[in-house]
Amino acid sequence: MNLVRAELTKIRTTSTWWIFALISLPLWALTLLINWLQADTLTNGDLGEVPPDQVDTLAAAAHPDALSANLFTTGQFFGLLIVMLLGIIVVTSEFFHQTVTTTFLTSPHRSAVMAAKLAAAALLALLFWVVTTGLNLIAGAAVLNAVGVGTQLDNAAAWEAIGLNGLAYLLWGILGVGLGVLIRSQIGATVTGILLYLGGTIGAAIAISILATRFGDWINDLQLLVPSLASSLMVTGAEIPGNPPRWAGAVVLIGYAVVAGVVGSLTLRRRDIS
């Protein structure tokens, strides 16, 4: 526990955490506005001419389970990016500020240090999830009530999505630590993480959509191979036609996090820190 407290102190005594918090707030507000407009459009039924192959998908998206899950997990896309970057900084800040030698002289058991960094990143990620979830419950319930489906605070599917969202935050914090160990340059790891997250998400979504049109809906199952798309599937409030079940997204993301943690630990144990 002392090692975990030490890692949390390193973050708390720098400006990193509140800078990320300030970045997260406008991104959350923008996402809330988008989700509000989407919910209003779906519930009003003013969708214009809908292609026959999209009728079932839109009907599922307009279901209260899906609407509440979407609004109560508002900000997930950018939130996961933020906690991944925090996880990266938990590791790379040691190399950036050249304190890693002191850390390992004080605590020579590198596996224990790595475990503390993973735990600290997970706790920071859960803190971000708790704060955004509190905001989402207030704002989301108000939006749902405004569009005529009630607050949905008693909806079990919505609470399941909230819980899975918390798991996604925790796992992305761990993924960030793994990436930070593999690329110890703070700038290099941060830029790589952003490019992989944003570029991978957008590129994979476009590619899967094109391939699904040509080869069939089974191609949509490949979403599970992309971590950011897998985490998005985890909080889908209703089974959207053509998409894998959300539990599959959770299993895949857990697998990625386990691999990142193990590889990171092995790398940190063997790496020359001079």
Tab-separated table of C-alpha atoms in Angstrom:
chain	number	residue	atom	x	y	z
A	1	MET	CA	0.000	0.000	0.000
A	2	ASN	CA	2.909	2.360	0.694
A	3	LEU	CA	4.066	2.002	-2.896
A	4	VAL	CA	0.561	2.742	-4.208
A	5	ARG	CA	0.319	5.818	-1.973
A	6	ALA	CA	3.709	6.946	-3.238
A	7	GLU	CA	2.574	6.622	-6.866
A	8	LEU	CA	-0.618	8.548	-6.144
A	9	THR	CA	1.379	11.265	-4.390
A	10	LYS	CA	3.608	11.651	-7.445
A	11	ILE	CA	0.540	12.405	-9.553
A	12	ARG	CA	-1.271	14.473	-6.913
A	13	THR	CA	1.696	16.791	-6.369
A	14	THR	CA	1.974	17.665	-10.061
A	15	SER	CA	-0.322	19.662	-12.333
A	16	THR	CA	-0.998	16.649	-14.540
A	17	TRP	CA	-4.217	15.421	-12.979
A	18	TRP	CA	-6.063	18.747	-12.902
A	19	ILE	CA	-4.933	19.647	-16.423
A	20	PHE	CA	-6.520	16.406	-17.639
A	21	ALA	CA	-9.594	17.149	-15.521
A	22	LEU	CA	-9.964	20.576	-17.126
A	23	ILE	CA	-9.594	19.032	-20.590
A	24	SER	CA	-12.191	16.388	-19.784
A	25	LEU	CA	-14.939	18.804	-18.716
A	26	PRO	CA	-15.593	20.588	-22.071
A	27	LEU	CA	-15.244	17.282	-23.944
A	28	TRP	CA	-17.844	15.739	-21.632
A	29	ALA	CA	-20.186	18.710	-22.141
A	30	LEU	CA	-19.817	18.473	-25.930
A	31	THR	CA	-20.580	14.743	-25.864
A	32	LEU	CA	-23.607	15.339	-23.630
A	33	LEU	CA	-24.976	17.854	-26.138
A	34	ILE	CA	-24.511	15.390	-29.005
A	35	ASN	CA	-26.186	12.578	-27.050
A	36	TRP	CA	-29.049	14.906	-26.102
A	37	LEU	CA	-29.674	15.847	-29.728
A	38	GLN	CA	-29.483	12.200	-30.754
A	39	ALA	CA	-31.944	11.130	-28.042
A	40	ASP	CA	-34.343	13.909	-28.998
A	41	THR	CA	-34.208	12.885	-32.672
A	42	LEU	CA	-34.752	9.202	-31.919
A	43	THR	CA	-37.678	9.748	-29.558
A	44	ASN	CA	-39.399	12.287	-31.827
A	45	GLY	CA	-39.247	9.849	-34.731
A	46	ASP	CA	-38.249	12.651	-37.102
A	47	LEU	CA	-35.698	10.543	-38.984
A	48	GLY	CA	-36.867	11.185	-42.513
A	49	GLU	CA	-36.651	8.339	-45.021
A	50	VAL	CA	-35.056	5.358	-43.250
A	51	PRO	CA	-33.512	2.557	-45.363
A	52	PRO	CA	-35.190	-0.806	-44.637
A	53	ASP	CA	-31.946	-2.376	-43.439
A	54	GLN	CA	-31.583	0.314	-40.737
A	55	VAL	CA	-35.094	0.184	-39.265
A	56	ASP	CA	-34.249	-2.459	-36.637
A	57	THR	CA	-31.006	-0.697	-35.663
A	58	LEU	CA	-32.755	2.647	-35.122
A	59	ALA	CA	-35.574	0.972	-33.202
A	60	ALA	CA	-33.021	-0.640	-30.880
A	61	ALA	CA	-31.187	2.682	-30.443
A	62	ALA	CA	-34.478	4.407	-29.520
A	63	HIS	CA	-35.266	1.845	-26.806
A	64	PRO	CA	-35.096	3.301	-23.252
A	65	ASP	CA	-32.370	0.782	-22.360
A	66	ALA	CA	-30.125	2.081	-25.141
A	67	LEU	CA	-30.965	5.742	-24.558
A	68	SER	CA	-30.263	5.552	-20.829
A	69	ALA	CA	-27.053	3.545	-21.307
A	70	ASN	CA	-25.815	6.068	-23.852
A	71	LEU	CA	-26.553	9.104	-21.679
A	72	PHE	CA	-25.386	7.616	-18.379
A	73	THR	CA	-22.032	6.720	-19.959
A	74	THR	CA	-21.613	10.079	-21.706
A	75	GLY	CA	-17.994	11.048	-22.250
A	76	GLN	CA	-16.673	7.503	-22.443
A	77	PHE	CA	-14.832	7.971	-25.738
A	78	PHE	CA	-12.723	10.923	-24.608
A	79	GLY	CA	-12.691	9.797	-20.979
A	80	LEU	CA	-10.968	6.528	-21.852
A	81	LEU	CA	-8.389	8.435	-23.879
A	82	ILE	CA	-7.699	10.682	-20.876
A	83	VAL	CA	-7.236	7.817	-18.404
A	84	MET	CA	-4.998	5.980	-20.898
A	85	LEU	CA	-2.801	9.086	-21.073
A	86	LEU	CA	-2.762	9.265	-17.264
A	87	GLY	CA	-1.628	5.634	-17.168
A	88	ILE	CA	1.152	6.467	-19.628
A	89	ILE	CA	2.310	9.406	-17.506
A	90	VAL	CA	2.336	7.310	-14.311
A	91	VAL	CA	5.257	5.425	-15.896
A	92	THR	CA	6.938	7.829	-18.295
A	93	SER	CA	7.117	10.718	-15.815
A	94	GLU	CA	9.746	8.697	-13.930
A	95	PHE	CA	11.971	8.640	-17.009
A	96	PHE	CA	11.095	12.202	-18.027
A	97	HIS	CA	12.056	13.658	-14.638
A	98	GLN	CA	14.902	11.118	-14.180
A	99	THR	CA	13.538	9.836	-10.868
A	100	VAL	CA	13.317	6.195	-11.945
A	101	THR	CA	16.773	5.328	-10.557
A	102	THR	CA	15.822	6.730	-7.146
A	103	THR	CA	12.542	4.817	-7.232
A	104	PHE	CA	14.255	1.483	-7.878
A	105	LEU	CA	17.012	2.137	-5.343
A	106	THR	CA	14.322	2.829	-2.742
A	107	SER	CA	12.146	-0.103	-3.875
A	108	PRO	CA	14.428	-2.610	-5.648
A	109	HIS	CA	11.631	-5.108	-6.321
A	110	ARG	CA	10.547	-3.901	-9.738
A	111	SER	CA	7.512	-6.177	-9.938
A	112	ALA	CA	6.128	-4.557	-6.794
A	113	VAL	CA	6.744	-1.096	-8.258
A	114	MET	CA	4.984	-2.083	-11.472
A	115	ALA	CA	2.041	-3.492	-9.504
A	116	ALA	CA	1.825	-0.202	-7.577
A	117	LYS	CA	1.810	1.795	-10.809
A	118	LEU	CA	-0.948	-0.419	-12.228
A	119	ALA	CA	-2.992	-0.020	-9.038
A	120	ALA	CA	-2.464	3.760	-8.985
A	121	ALA	CA	-3.496	4.092	-12.638
A	122	ALA	CA	-6.581	1.959	-11.983
A	123	LEU	CA	-7.571	4.088	-8.974
A	124	LEU	CA	-7.116	7.323	-10.942
A	125	ALA	CA	-9.207	5.898	-13.770
A	126	LEU	CA	-11.965	4.899	-11.355
A	127	LEU	CA	-11.895	8.392	-9.840
A	128	PHE	CA	-12.509	9.902	-13.276
A	129	TRP	CA	-15.321	7.371	-13.809
A	130	VAL	CA	-16.968	8.234	-10.471
A	131	VAL	CA	-16.926	11.968	-11.229
A	132	THR	CA	-18.244	11.630	-14.792
A	133	THR	CA	-20.867	9.105	-13.681
A	134	GLY	CA	-22.127	11.528	-11.031
A	135	LEU	CA	-22.465	14.241	-13.670
A	136	ASN	CA	-24.093	11.783	-16.078
A	137	LEU	CA	-26.704	10.632	-13.574
A	138	ILE	CA	-27.791	14.232	-12.992
A	139	ALA	CA	-27.648	15.481	-16.585
A	140	GLY	CA	-28.670	12.192	-18.200
A	141	ALA	CA	-31.764	11.792	-16.044
A	142	ALA	CA	-32.792	15.364	-16.888
A	143	VAL	CA	-32.335	14.740	-20.635
A	144	LEU	CA	-34.238	11.445	-20.550
A	145	ASN	CA	-37.070	13.097	-18.666
A	146	ALA	CA	-37.106	15.948	-21.194
A	147	VAL	CA	-37.413	13.567	-24.177
A	148	GLY	CA	-40.323	11.769	-22.549
A	149	VAL	CA	-38.947	8.399	-21.416
A	150	GLY	CA	-38.554	9.161	-17.709
A	151	THR	CA	-35.333	9.365	-15.706
A	152	GLN	CA	-34.599	5.594	-16.100
A	153	LEU	CA	-32.794	5.611	-12.751
A	154	ASP	CA	-34.570	2.363	-11.894
A	155	ASN	CA	-33.501	0.716	-15.164
A	156	ALA	CA	-31.301	-2.332	-14.484
A	157	ALA	CA	-29.835	-2.237	-17.994
A	158	ALA	CA	-28.676	1.339	-17.431
A	159	TRP	CA	-26.904	0.432	-14.176
A	160	GLU	CA	-25.287	-2.553	-15.873
A	161	ALA	CA	-23.933	-0.223	-18.557
A	162	ILE	CA	-22.632	2.149	-15.856
A	163	GLY	CA	-20.816	-0.722	-14.134
A	164	LEU	CA	-19.262	-1.946	-17.379
A	165	ASN	CA	-18.221	1.624	-18.119
A	166	GLY	CA	-16.325	1.656	-14.821
A	167	LEU	CA	-14.594	-1.565	-15.833
A	168	ALA	CA	-13.634	0.026	-19.162
A	169	TYR	CA	-12.087	3.034	-17.382
A	170	LEU	CA	-10.069	0.761	-15.090
A	171	LEU	CA	-8.806	-1.388	-17.967
A	172	TRP	CA	-7.791	1.598	-20.100
A	173	GLY	CA	-5.750	2.974	-17.205
A	174	ILE	CA	-3.887	-0.361	-17.123
A	175	LEU	CA	-3.425	-0.294	-20.906
A	176	GLY	CA	-1.867	3.152	-20.561
A	177	VAL	CA	0.676	1.873	-18.039
A	178	GLY	CA	1.597	-0.995	-20.371
A	179	LEU	CA	2.137	1.392	-23.273
A	180	GLY	CA	4.185	3.721	-21.071
A	181	VAL	CA	6.532	0.890	-20.153
A	182	LEU	CA	7.016	-0.165	-23.773
A	183	ILE	CA	7.678	3.430	-24.940
A	184	ARG	CA	9.372	5.240	-22.079
A	185	SER	CA	9.607	8.561	-23.892
A	186	GLN	CA	6.735	10.614	-22.482
A	187	ILE	CA	6.138	12.504	-25.722
A	188	GLY	CA	6.562	9.372	-27.856
A	189	ALA	CA	4.212	7.267	-25.738
A	190	THR	CA	1.609	10.040	-25.540
A	191	VAL	CA	1.593	10.724	-29.280
A	192	THR	CA	1.557	6.991	-30.062
A	193	GLY	CA	-1.324	6.406	-27.657
A	194	ILE	CA	-3.397	9.236	-29.139
A	195	LEU	CA	-2.742	8.119	-32.716
A	196	LEU	CA	-3.556	4.481	-31.948
A	197	TYR	CA	-6.714	5.406	-30.053
A	198	LEU	CA	-8.185	8.009	-32.410
A	199	GLY	CA	-6.718	6.750	-35.681
A	200	GLY	CA	-7.413	3.124	-34.843
A	201	THR	CA	-11.011	3.845	-33.863
A	202	ILE	CA	-11.885	5.935	-36.902
A	203	GLY	CA	-9.935	3.810	-39.366
A	204	ALA	CA	-11.317	0.521	-38.046
A	205	ALA	CA	-14.906	1.820	-37.995
A	206	ILE	CA	-14.659	2.941	-41.629
A	207	ALA	CA	-12.948	-0.257	-42.770
A	208	ILE	CA	-15.423	-2.529	-40.954
A	209	SER	CA	-18.398	-0.593	-42.363
A	210	ILE	CA	-17.088	-0.917	-45.928
A	211	LEU	CA	-16.232	-4.600	-45.546
A	212	ALA	CA	-19.585	-5.398	-43.897
A	213	THR	CA	-21.406	-3.854	-46.859
A	214	ARG	CA	-19.444	-6.036	-49.245
A	215	PHE	CA	-19.054	-9.319	-47.367
A	216	GLY	CA	-21.937	-9.364	-44.857
A	217	ASP	CA	-22.786	-8.427	-41.270
A	218	TRP	CA	-20.439	-11.059	-39.816
A	219	ILE	CA	-17.610	-8.592	-40.470
A	220	ASN	CA	-19.031	-6.431	-37.652
A	221	ASP	CA	-17.724	-9.014	-35.188
A	222	LEU	CA	-14.209	-7.771	-36.019
A	223	GLN	CA	-15.003	-4.703	-33.896
A	224	LEU	CA	-13.938	-6.814	-30.956
A	225	LEU	CA	-10.323	-6.712	-32.150
A	226	VAL	CA	-10.156	-2.917	-31.709
A	227	PRO	CA	-9.890	-1.986	-27.987
A	228	SER	CA	-11.769	1.326	-28.257
A	229	LEU	CA	-14.623	-0.281	-30.225
A	230	ALA	CA	-14.707	-3.205	-27.785
A	231	SER	CA	-15.132	-0.793	-24.866
A	232	SER	CA	-17.911	1.004	-26.735
A	233	LEU	CA	-19.727	-2.316	-27.182
A	234	MET	CA	-19.513	-2.879	-23.430
A	235	VAL	CA	-21.965	-0.082	-22.683
A	236	THR	CA	-24.505	-0.664	-25.435
A	237	GLY	CA	-27.839	-0.614	-23.636
A	238	ALA	CA	-29.657	-2.861	-26.091
A	239	GLU	CA	-28.526	-5.580	-28.437
A	240	ILE	CA	-28.009	-3.620	-31.655
A	241	PRO	CA	-28.622	-5.829	-34.699
A	242	GLY	CA	-25.369	-6.874	-36.354
A	243	ASN	CA	-23.185	-6.110	-33.330
A	244	PRO	CA	-21.485	-8.657	-31.034
A	245	PRO	CA	-22.887	-8.894	-27.478
A	246	ARG	CA	-21.457	-6.408	-25.017
A	247	TRP	CA	-20.054	-9.083	-22.700
A	248	ALA	CA	-17.756	-10.098	-25.566
A	249	GLY	CA	-16.322	-6.582	-25.637
A	250	ALA	CA	-15.601	-6.831	-21.892
A	251	VAL	CA	-13.816	-10.179	-22.292
A	252	VAL	CA	-11.621	-8.891	-25.122
A	253	LEU	CA	-10.708	-5.679	-23.287
A	254	ILE	CA	-9.818	-7.648	-20.140
A	255	GLY	CA	-7.555	-9.784	-22.322
A	256	TYR	CA	-5.780	-6.720	-23.694
A	257	ALA	CA	-5.326	-5.297	-20.181
A	258	VAL	CA	-3.907	-8.582	-18.831
A	259	VAL	CA	-1.428	-8.790	-21.708
A	260	ALA	CA	-0.434	-5.139	-21.216
A	261	GLY	CA	0.104	-5.665	-17.490
A	262	VAL	CA	2.142	-8.866	-17.901
A	263	VAL	CA	4.273	-7.576	-20.779
A	264	GLY	CA	4.821	-4.289	-18.956
A	265	SER	CA	5.932	-6.066	-15.781
A	266	LEU	CA	8.352	-8.348	-17.633
A	267	THR	CA	9.764	-5.421	-19.620
A	268	LEU	CA	10.261	-3.248	-16.542
A	269	ARG	CA	12.025	-6.065	-14.678
A	270	ARG	CA	14.604	-6.568	-17.428
A	271	ARG	CA	15.071	-3.057	-18.766
A	272	ASP	CA	18.254	-1.114	-18.213
A	273	ILE	CA	17.240	2.175	-16.589
A	274	SER	CA	20.528	3.987	-16.933
